[in-house]
mmCIF file of C-alpha atoms in Angstrom:
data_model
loop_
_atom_site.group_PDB
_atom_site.id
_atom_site.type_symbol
_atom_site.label_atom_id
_atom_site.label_comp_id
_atom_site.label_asym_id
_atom_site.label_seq_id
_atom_site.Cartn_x
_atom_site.Cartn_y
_atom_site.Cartn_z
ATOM 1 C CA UNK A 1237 39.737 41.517 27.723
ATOM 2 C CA UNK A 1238 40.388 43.717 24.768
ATOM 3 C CA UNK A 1239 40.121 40.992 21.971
ATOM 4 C CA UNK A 1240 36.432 40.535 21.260
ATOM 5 C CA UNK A 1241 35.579 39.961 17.510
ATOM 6 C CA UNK A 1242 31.704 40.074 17.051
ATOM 7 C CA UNK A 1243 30.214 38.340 13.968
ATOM 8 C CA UNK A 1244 27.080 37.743 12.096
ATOM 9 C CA UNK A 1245 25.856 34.178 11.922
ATOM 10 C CA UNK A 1246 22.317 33.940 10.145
ATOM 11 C CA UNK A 1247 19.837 31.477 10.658
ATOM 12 C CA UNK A 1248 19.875 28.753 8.497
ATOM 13 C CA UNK A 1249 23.351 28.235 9.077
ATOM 14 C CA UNK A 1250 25.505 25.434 10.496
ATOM 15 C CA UNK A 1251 28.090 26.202 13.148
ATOM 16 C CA UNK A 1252 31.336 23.941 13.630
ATOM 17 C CA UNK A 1253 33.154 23.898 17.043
ATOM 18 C CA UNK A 1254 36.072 22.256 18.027
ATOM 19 C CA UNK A 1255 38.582 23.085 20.845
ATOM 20 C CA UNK A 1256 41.587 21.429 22.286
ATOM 21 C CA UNK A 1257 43.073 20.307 19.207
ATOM 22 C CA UNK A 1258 46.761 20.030 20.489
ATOM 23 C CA UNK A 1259 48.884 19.661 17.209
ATOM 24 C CA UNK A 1260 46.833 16.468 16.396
ATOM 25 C CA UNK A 1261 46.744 17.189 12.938
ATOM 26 C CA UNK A 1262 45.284 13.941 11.449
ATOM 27 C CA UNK A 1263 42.670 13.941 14.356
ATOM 28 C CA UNK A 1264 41.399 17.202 13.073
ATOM 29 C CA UNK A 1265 41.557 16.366 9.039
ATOM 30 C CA UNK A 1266 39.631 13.237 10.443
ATOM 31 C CA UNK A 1267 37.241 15.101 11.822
ATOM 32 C CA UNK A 1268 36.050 17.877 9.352
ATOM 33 C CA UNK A 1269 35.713 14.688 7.026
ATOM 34 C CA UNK A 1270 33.444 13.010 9.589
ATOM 35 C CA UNK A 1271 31.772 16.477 10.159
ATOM 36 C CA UNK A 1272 31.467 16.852 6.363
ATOM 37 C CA UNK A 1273 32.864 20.230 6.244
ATOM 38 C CA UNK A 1274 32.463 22.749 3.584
ATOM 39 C CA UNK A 1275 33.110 25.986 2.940
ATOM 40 C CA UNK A 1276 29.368 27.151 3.485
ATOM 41 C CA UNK A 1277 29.737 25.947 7.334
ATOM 42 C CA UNK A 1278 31.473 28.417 9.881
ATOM 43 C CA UNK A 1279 34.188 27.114 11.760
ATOM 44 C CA UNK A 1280 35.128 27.836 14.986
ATOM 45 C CA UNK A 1281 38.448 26.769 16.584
ATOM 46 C CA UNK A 1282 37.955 27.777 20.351
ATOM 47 C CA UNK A 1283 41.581 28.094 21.448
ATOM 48 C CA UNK A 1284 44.724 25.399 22.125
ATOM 49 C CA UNK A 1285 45.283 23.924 18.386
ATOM 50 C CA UNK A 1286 48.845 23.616 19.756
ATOM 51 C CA UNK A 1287 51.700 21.995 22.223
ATOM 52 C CA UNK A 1288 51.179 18.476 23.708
ATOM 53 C CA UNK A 1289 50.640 16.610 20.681
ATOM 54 C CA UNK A 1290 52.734 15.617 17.956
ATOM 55 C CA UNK A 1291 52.442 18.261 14.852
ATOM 56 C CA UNK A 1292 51.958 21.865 15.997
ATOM 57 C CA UNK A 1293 54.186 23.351 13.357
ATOM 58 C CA UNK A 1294 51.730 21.371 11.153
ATOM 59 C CA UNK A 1295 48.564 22.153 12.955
ATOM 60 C CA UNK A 1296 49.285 25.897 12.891
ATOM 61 C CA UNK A 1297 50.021 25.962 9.137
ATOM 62 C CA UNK A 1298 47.215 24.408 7.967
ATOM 63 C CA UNK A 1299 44.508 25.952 10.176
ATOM 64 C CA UNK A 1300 46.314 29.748 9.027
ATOM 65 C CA UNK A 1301 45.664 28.181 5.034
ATOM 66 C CA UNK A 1302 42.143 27.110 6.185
ATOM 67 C CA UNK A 1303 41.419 30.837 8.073
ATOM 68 C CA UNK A 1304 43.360 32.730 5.078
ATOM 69 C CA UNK A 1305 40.314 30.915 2.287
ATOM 70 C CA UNK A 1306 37.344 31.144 3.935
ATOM 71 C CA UNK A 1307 36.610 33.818 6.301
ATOM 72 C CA UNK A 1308 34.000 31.788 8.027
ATOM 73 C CA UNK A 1309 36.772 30.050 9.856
ATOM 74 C CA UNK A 1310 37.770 31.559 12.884
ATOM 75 C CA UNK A 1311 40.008 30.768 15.653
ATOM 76 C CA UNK A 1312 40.159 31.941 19.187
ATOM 77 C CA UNK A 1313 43.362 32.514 21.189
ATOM 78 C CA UNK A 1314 43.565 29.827 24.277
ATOM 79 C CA UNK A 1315 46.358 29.454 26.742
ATOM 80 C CA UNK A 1316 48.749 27.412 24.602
ATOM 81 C CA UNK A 1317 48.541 30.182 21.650
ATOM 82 C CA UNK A 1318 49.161 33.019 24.654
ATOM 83 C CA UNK A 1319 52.486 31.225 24.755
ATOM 84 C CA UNK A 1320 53.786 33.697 22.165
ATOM 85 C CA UNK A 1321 52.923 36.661 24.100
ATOM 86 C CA UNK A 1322 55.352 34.828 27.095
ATOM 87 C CA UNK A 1323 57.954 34.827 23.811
ATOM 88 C CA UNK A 1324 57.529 38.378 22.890
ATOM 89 C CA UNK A 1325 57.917 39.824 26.532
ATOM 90 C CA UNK A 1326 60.962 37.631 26.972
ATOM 91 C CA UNK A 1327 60.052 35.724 29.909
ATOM 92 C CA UNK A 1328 62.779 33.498 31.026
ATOM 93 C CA UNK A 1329 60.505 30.904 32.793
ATOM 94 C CA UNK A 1330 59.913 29.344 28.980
ATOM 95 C CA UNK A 1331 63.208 28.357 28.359
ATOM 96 C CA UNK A 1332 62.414 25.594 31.475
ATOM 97 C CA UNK A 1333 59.017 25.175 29.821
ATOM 98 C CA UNK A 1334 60.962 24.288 26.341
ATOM 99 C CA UNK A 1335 63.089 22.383 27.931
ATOM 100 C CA UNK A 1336 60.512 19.921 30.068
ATOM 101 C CA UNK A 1337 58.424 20.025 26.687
ATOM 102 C CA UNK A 1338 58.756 16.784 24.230
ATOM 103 C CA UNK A 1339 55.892 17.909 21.966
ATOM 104 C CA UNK A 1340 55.706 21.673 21.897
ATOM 105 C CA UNK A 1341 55.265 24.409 18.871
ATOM 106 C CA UNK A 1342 58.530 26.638 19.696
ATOM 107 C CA UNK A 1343 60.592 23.480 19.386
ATOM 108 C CA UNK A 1344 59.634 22.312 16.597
ATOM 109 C CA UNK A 1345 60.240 25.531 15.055
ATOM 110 C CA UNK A 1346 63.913 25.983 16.547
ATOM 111 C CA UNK A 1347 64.236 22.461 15.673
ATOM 112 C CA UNK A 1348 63.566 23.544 11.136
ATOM 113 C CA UNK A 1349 65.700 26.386 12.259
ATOM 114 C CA UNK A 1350 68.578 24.233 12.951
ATOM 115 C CA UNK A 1351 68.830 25.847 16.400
ATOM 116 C CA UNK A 1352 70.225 23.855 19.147
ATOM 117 C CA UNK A 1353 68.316 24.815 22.871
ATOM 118 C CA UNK A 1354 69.993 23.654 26.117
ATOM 119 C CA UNK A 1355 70.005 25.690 29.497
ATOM 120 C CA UNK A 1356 72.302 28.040 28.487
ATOM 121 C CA UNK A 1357 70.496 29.332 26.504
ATOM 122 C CA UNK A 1358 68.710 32.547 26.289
ATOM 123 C CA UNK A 1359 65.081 33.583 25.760
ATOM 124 C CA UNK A 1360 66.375 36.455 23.770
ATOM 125 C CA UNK A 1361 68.075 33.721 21.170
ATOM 126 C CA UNK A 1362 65.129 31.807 21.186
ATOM 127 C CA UNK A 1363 62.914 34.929 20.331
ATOM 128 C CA UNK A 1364 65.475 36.203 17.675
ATOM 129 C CA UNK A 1365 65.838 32.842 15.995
ATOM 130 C CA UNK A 1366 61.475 32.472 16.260
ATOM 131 C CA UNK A 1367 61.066 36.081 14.634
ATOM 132 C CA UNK A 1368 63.634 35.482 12.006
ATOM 133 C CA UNK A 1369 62.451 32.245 10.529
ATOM 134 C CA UNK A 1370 58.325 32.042 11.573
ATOM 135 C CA UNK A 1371 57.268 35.635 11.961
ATOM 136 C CA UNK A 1372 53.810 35.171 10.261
ATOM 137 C CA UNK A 1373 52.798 32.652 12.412
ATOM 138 C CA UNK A 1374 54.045 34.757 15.310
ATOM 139 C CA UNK A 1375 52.168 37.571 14.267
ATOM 140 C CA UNK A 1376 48.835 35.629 13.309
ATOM 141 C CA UNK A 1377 48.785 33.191 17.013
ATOM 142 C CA UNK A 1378 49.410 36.861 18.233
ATOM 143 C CA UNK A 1379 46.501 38.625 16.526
ATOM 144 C CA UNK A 1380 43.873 36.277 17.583
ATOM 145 C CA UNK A 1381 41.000 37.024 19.275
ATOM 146 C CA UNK A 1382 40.375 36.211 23.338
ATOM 147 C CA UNK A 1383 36.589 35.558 22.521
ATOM 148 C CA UNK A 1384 33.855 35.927 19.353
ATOM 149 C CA UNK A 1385 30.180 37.016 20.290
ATOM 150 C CA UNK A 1386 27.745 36.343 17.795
ATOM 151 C CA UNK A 1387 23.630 37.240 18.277
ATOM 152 C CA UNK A 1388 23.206 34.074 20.403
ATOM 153 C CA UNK A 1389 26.650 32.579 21.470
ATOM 154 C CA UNK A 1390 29.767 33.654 22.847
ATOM 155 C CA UNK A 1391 32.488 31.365 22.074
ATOM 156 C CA UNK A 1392 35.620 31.718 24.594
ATOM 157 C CA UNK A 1393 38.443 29.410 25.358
ATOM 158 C CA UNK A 1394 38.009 28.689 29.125
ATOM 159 C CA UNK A 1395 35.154 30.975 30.487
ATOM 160 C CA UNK A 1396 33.842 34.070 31.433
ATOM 161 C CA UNK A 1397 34.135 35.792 35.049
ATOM 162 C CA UNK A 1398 30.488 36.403 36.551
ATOM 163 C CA UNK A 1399 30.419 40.348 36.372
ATOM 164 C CA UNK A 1400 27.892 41.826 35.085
ATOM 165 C CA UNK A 1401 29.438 43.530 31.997
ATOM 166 C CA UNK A 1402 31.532 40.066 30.781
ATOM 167 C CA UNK A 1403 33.486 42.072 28.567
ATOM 168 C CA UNK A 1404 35.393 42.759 31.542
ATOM 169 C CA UNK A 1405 36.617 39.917 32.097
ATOM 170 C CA UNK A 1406 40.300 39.361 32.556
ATOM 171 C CA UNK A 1407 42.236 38.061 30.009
ATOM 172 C CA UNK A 1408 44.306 35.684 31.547
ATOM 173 C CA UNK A 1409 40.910 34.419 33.114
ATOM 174 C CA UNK A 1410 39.554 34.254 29.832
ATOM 175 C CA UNK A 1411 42.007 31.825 28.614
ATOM 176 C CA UNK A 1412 42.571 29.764 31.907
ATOM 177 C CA UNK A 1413 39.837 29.711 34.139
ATOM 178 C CA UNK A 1414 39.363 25.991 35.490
ATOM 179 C CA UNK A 1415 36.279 23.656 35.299
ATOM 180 C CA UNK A 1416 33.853 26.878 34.363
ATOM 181 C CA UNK A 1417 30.778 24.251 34.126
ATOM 182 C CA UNK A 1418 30.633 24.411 37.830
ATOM 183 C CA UNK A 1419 30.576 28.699 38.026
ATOM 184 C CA UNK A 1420 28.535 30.845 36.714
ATOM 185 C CA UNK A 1421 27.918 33.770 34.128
ATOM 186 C CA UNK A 1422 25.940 37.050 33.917
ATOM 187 C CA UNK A 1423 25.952 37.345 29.736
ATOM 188 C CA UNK A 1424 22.218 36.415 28.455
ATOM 189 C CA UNK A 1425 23.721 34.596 25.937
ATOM 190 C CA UNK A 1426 25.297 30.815 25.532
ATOM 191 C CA UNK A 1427 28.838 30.664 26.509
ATOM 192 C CA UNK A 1428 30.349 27.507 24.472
ATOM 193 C CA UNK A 1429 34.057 26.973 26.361
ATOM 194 C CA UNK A 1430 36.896 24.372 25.638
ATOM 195 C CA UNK A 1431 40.155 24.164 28.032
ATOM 196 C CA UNK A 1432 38.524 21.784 30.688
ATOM 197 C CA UNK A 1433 38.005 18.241 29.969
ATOM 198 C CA UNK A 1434 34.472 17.373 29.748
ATOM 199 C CA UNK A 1435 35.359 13.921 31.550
ATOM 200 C CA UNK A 1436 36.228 15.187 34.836
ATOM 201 C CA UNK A 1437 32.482 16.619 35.350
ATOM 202 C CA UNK A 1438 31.556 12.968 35.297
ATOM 203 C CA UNK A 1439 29.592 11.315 37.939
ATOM 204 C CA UNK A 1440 28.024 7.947 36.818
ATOM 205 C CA UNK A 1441 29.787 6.573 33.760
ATOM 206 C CA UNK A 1442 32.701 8.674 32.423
ATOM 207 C CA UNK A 1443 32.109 10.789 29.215
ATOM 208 C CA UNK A 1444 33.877 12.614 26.754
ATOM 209 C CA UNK A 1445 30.942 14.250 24.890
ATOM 210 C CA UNK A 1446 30.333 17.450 25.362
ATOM 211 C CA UNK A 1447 27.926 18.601 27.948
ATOM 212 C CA UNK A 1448 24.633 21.178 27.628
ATOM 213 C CA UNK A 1449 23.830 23.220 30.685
ATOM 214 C CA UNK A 1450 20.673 24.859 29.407
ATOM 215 C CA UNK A 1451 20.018 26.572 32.975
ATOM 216 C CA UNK A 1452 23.715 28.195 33.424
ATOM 217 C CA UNK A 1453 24.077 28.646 29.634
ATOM 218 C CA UNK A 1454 27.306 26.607 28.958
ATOM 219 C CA UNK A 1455 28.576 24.529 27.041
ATOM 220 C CA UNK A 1456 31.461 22.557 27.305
ATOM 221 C CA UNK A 1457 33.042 20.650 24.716
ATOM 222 C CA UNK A 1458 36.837 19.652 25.451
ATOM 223 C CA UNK A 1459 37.043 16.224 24.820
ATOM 224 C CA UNK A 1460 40.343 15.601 26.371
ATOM 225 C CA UNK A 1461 42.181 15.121 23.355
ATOM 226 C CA UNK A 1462 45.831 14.654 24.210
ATOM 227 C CA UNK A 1463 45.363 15.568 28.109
ATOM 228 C CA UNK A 1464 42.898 12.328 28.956
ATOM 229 C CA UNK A 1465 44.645 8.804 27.740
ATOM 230 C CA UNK A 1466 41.386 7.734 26.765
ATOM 231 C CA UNK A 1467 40.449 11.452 25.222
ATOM 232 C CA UNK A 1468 38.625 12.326 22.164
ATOM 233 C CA UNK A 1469 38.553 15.109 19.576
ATOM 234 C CA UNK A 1470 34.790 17.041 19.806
ATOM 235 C CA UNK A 1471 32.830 18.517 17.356
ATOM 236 C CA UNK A 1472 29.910 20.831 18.539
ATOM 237 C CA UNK A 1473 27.410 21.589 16.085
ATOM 238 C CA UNK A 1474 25.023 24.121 16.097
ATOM 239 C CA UNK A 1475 22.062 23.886 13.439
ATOM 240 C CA UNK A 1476 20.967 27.672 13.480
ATOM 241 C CA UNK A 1477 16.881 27.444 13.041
ATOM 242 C CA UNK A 1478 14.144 29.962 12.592
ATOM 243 C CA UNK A 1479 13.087 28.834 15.798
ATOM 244 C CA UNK A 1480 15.306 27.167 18.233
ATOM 245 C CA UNK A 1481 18.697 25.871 17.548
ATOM 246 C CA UNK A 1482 19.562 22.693 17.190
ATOM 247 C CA UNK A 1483 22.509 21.040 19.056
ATOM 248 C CA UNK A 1484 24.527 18.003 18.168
ATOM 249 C CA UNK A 1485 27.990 16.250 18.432
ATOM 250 C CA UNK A 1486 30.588 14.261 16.882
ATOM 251 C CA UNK A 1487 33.497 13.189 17.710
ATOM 252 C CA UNK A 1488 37.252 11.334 16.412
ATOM 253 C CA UNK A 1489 39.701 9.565 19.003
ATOM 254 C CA UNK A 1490 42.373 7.939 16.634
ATOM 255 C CA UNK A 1491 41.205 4.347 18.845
ATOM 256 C CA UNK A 1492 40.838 1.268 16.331
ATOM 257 C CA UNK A 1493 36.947 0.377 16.815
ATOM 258 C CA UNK A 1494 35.521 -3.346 16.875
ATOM 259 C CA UNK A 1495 31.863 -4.688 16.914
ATOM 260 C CA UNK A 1496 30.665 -6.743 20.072
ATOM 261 C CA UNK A 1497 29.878 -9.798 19.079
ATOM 262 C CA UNK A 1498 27.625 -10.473 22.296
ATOM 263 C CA UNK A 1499 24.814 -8.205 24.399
ATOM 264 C CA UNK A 1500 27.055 -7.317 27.888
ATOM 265 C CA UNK A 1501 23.953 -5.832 30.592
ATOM 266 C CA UNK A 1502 25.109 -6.876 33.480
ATOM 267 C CA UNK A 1503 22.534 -5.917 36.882
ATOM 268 C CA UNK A 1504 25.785 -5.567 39.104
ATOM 269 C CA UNK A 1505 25.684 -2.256 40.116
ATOM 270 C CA UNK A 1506 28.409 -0.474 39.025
ATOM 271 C CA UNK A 1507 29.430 3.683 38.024
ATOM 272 C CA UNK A 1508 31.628 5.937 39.332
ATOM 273 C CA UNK A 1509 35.329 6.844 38.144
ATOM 274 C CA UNK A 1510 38.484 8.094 39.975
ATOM 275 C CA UNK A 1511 39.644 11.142 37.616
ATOM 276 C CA UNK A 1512 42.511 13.613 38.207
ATOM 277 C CA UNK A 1513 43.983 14.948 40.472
ATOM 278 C CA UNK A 1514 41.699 12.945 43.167
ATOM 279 C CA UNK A 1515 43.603 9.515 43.048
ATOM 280 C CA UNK A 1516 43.775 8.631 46.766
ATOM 281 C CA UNK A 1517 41.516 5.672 47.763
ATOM 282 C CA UNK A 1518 41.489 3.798 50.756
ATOM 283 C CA UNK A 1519 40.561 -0.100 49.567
ATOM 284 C CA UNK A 1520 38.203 -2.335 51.625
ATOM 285 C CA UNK A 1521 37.153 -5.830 49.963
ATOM 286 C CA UNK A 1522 38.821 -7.112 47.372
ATOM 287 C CA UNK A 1523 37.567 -9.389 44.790
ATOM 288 C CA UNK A 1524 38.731 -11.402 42.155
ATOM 289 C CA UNK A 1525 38.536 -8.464 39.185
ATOM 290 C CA UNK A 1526 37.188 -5.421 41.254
ATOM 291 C CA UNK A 1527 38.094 -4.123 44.569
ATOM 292 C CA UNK A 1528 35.688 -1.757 46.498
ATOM 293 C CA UNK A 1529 36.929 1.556 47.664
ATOM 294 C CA UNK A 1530 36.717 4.808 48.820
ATOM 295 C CA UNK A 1531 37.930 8.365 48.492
ATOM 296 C CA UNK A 1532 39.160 10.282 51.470
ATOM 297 C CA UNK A 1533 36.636 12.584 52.098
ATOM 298 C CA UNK A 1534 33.619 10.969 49.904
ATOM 299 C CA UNK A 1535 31.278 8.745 51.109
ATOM 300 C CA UNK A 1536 30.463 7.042 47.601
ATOM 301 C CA UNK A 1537 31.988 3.369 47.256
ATOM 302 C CA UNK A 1538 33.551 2.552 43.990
ATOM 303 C CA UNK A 1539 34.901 -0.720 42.466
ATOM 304 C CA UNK A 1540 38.187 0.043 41.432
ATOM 305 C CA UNK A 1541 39.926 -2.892 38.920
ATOM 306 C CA UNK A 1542 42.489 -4.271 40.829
ATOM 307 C CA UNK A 1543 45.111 -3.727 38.102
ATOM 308 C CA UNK A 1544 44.915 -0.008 38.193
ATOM 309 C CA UNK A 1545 45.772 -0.064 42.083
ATOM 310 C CA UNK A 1546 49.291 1.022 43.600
ATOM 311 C CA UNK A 1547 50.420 0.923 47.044
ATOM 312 C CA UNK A 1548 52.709 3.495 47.405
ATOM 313 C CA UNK A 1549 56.065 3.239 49.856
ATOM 314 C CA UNK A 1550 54.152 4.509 53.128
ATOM 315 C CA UNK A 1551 51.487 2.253 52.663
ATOM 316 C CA UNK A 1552 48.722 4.151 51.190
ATOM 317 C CA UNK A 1553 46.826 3.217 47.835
ATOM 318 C CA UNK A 1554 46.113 5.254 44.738
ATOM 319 C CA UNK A 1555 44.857 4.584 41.544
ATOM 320 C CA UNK A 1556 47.406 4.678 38.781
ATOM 321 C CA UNK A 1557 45.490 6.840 36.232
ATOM 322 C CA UNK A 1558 42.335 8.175 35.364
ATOM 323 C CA UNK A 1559 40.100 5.262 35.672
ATOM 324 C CA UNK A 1560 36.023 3.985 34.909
ATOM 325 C CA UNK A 1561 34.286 2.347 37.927
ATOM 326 C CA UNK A 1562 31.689 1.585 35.206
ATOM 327 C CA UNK A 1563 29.678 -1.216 34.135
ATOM 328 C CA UNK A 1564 28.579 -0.455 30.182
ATOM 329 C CA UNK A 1565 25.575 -1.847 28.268
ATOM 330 C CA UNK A 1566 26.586 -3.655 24.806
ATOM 331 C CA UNK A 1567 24.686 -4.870 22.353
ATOM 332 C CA UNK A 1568 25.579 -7.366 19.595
ATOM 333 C CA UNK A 1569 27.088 -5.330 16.442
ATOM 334 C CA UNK A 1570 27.772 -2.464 18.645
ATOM 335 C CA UNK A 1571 30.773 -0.312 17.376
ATOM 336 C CA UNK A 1572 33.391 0.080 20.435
ATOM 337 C CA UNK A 1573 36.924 1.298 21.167
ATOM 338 C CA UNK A 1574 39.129 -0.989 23.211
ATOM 339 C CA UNK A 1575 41.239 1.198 25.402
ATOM 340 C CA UNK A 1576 42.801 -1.672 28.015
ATOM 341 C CA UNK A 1577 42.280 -5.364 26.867
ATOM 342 C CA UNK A 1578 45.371 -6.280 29.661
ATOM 343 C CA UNK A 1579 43.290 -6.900 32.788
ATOM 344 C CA UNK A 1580 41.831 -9.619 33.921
ATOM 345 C CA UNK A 1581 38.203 -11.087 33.063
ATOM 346 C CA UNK A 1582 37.004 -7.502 31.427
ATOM 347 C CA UNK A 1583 38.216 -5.374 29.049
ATOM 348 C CA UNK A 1584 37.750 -1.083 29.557
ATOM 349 C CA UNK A 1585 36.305 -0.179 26.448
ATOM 350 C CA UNK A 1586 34.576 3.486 24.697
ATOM 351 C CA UNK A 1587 31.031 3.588 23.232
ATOM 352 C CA UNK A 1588 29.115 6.715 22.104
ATOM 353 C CA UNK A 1589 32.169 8.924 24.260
ATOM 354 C CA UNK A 1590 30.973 6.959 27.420
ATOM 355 C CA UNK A 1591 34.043 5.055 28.987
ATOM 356 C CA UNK A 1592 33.467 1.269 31.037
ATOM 357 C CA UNK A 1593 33.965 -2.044 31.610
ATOM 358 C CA UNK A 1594 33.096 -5.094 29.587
ATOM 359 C CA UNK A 1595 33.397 -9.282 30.191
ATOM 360 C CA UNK A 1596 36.203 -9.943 27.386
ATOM 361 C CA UNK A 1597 33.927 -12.501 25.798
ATOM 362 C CA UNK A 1598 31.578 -9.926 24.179
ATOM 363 C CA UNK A 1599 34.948 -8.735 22.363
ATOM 364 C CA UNK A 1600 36.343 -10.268 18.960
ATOM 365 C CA UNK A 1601 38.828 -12.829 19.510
ATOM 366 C CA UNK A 1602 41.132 -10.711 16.895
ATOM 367 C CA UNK A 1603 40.989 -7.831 18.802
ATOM 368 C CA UNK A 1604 42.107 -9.383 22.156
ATOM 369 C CA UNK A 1605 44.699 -11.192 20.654
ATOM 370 C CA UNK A 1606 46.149 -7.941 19.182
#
């Protein structure tokens, strides 16, 4: 890759990361409040601040005005932002990806342009009309940088490929590169990566926070904002120290919390969850909330709530969505998120990023009412 941008960050000071943030534009505000940003912080947006949510025009203008201030906010280039490379070279596959597209960046620029798009039309148009009316932006998503390396970190949208000079790595791998947690790296330094959710590295109880692989030296931190259902905006902060750093998270999901107003710590044994794209599961005892399956392939049983099962037309069963096989401790005054109140004795809530199941009676009667 060609687009490395090395900086200076001295100890003493404290580093910001968030990826993934989608054109969620009041998730992001939310979080630099909960983060309590300020301009002596560095920021680093690692790639993907647009397409699949519902304000990219938005989300691109105000992250430019925050960048243009304060040159300690930086933003990488991820795979949505290459996007306007596929616009520049005129490649006639978008104009099908515009088209499929409810919440995307281009259309909601052709759509302040006043410019019509329907399968007639052509990617030279669409370019023309993009140029004309949003050229900055063009030329600034365009300009960004594939990765930042700094004394201790290198901060890169999807990951790194294990050569031994990483600067080699290819672009397009750079930006793309699927669950890198489980690969490997030959830089001495911490890699820090968005682009994958951090959920679907999950083995016991699903989580959203970001994970810490001291041994491989990465660090994910996509918390499957806008790509998850249940998905959460993440905030990685690093604490830069004399000695060693110090690491910690937060975190903003747009999900109305509650307080428990009972302890839930059940002994049923419980964990697990069926994540994408491995929803196949062959059922075997069914109970009155929970039925106990298996994955083709895996030996682990898994108590799958019987509403999220489908039996498809030749007879086999999936799960309908991502989905917790997880008990989750509670204690009175606890602050959760209620993500599914509609099935039967529990309710699926979030606590601390961790996904599971509750009994409904630990839950407000407000909230299950609502």
């Amino acid at each position: 890759m060609d687009k490395i941008k090395e900086m200076h960050i001295p100890k003493g000071a404290r580093i910001i990361v968030t990826s993934d943030i989608h054109g969620e534009i009041g998730l992001f505000k939310e979080l630099l409040e909960k983060v309590d940003f300020n301009s002596e912080d560095y920021l680093i947006i690692n790639g993907d601040i647009c397409e699949k949510g519902r304000n990219s025009k938005e989300t691109v203008k105000y992250i430019m005005e925050l960048a243009s201030l304060n040159p300690r906010v930086q933003v990488i280039e991820g795979n949505c932002e290459a996007l306007v490379g596929e616009l520049l070279a005129e490649n006639p596959l978008l104009i099908r990806y515009l088209l499929s597209r409810r919440y995307c960046l281009f259309n909601e620029w052709l759509a302040d342009a006043g410019f019509p798009l329907n399968e007639q039309t052509s990617i030279s148009e669409v370019k023309e009309v993009l140029i004309e009316h949003f050229s900055e932006e063009i030329e600034w998503l365009s300009s960004l940088p594939t990765a930042i390396e700094t004394e201790d970190y290198i901060f890169v949208h999807a990951g790194l490929e294990n050569l031994e000079n990483w600067r080699e790595t290819d672009r397009d791998k750079a930006i793309s590169i699927p669950s890198f947690l489980e690969k490997s790296h030959q830089a001495e330094k911490f890699v820090v990566v968005g682009h994958w959710p951090v959920v679907n590295y999950s083995k016991d109880i699903p989580s959203d926070n970001p994970i810490i692989d001291r041994e491989k030296k990465i660090i994910s931190i996509d918390g499957g904002n806008r790509v998850k259902d249940k998905g959460q905006l993440n905030a990685f902060i690093i604490q830069r120290n004399a000695g060693e750093d110090m690491f910690s998270h937060a975190y903003v999901d747009g999900i109305p919390a509650c307080r428990a107003v009972k302890d839930f710590s059940e002994t049923f044994d419980m964990k697990g969850a069926i994540l994408y794209p491995d929803y196949d599961i062959v059922p075997f005892e069914e109970d009155e909330h929970f039925t106990l399956c298996r994955q083709p392939g895996k030996d682990e049983l898994l108590y799958v709530k019987n509403e999220y099962i489908l039996q498809e037309e030749n007879g086999r069963y999936k799960v309908k969505s991502d989905v917790s096989c997880s008990l989750i401790a509670v204690s009175k005054g606890d602050a959760v998120s209620v993500l599914d109140d509609s099935c039967s004795g529990f309710a699926l809530i979030k606590k601390d990023g961790m996904t599971g199941w509750v009994r409904k009676e630990i839950l407000p009667a407000i909230v299950l009412a609502n």
